[in-house]
C-alpha atoms as one frame of an Amber mdcrd trajectory, in Angstrom:
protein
  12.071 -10.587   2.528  15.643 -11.131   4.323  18.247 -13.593   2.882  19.209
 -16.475   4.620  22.867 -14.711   5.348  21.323 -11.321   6.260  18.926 -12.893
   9.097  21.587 -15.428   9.949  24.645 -12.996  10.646  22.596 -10.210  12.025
  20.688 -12.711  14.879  24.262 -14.303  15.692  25.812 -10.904  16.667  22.628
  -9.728  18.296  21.020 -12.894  20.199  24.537 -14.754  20.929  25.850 -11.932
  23.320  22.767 -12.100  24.617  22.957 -15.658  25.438  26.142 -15.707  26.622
  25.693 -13.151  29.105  22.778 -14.763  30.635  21.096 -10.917  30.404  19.366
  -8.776  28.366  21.185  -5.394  28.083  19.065  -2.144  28.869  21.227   0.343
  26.708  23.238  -1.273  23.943  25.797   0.452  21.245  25.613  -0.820  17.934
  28.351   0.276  15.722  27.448  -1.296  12.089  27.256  -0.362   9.153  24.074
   1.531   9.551  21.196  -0.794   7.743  19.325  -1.483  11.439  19.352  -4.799
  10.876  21.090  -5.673  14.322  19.317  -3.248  15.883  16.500  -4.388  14.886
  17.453  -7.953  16.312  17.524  -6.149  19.384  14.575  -4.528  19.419  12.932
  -7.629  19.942  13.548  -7.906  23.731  11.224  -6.062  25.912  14.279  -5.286
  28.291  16.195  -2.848  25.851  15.046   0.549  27.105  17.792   2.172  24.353
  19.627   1.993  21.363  22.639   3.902  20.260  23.503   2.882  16.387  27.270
   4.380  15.298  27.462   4.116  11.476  30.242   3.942   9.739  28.752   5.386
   6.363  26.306   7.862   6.871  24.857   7.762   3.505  23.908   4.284   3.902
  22.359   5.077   7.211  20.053   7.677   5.101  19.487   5.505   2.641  18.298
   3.184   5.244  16.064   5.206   6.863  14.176   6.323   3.678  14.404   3.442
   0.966  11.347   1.099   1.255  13.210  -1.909   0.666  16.111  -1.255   3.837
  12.669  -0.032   6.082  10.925  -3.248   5.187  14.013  -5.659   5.971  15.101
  -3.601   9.016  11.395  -3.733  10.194  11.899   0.246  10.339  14.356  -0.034
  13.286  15.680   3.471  12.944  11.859   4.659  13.823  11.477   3.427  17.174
  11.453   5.616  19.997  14.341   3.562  21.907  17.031   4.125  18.710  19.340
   7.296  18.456  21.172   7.092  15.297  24.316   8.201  15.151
């Protein structure tokens, strides 16, 4: 249940870098605005042993982590072992 935007924007500014660099990262900084959707882009290669997620609005990043909807869409990003929220 993602809109077409959401996925769209959030794969370009995980998967392009990516791409581009011709590597996947092992730690990556993700400063956002704290819904884990890029991080959870990033979560999909094996390679990323850690996340560090910077939020701008903290609320939103605990709204996030406990609304159902946010959880669902973010694939519960904020969860995994590898992510340090910020």
């Amino acid at each position: 249940m993602r809109s077409d935007h959401e996925e769209v924007h959030n794969e370009y500014l995980a998967h392009v870098p990516v791409v581009l660099n011709r590597a996947v990262p092992r730690r990556v900084l993700v400063m956002d605005m704290g819904t884990g959707f890029i991080t959870r882009e990033l979560l999909k290669y094996s390679g990323v042993e850690s996340v560090l997620q910077v939020s701008y609005s903290r609320r939103l990043t605990d709204l996030a982590r406990r609304h159902p909807l946010f959880r669902y869409i973010s694939e519960d990003a904020a969860a995994d072992p590898r992510v340090n929220v910020e």
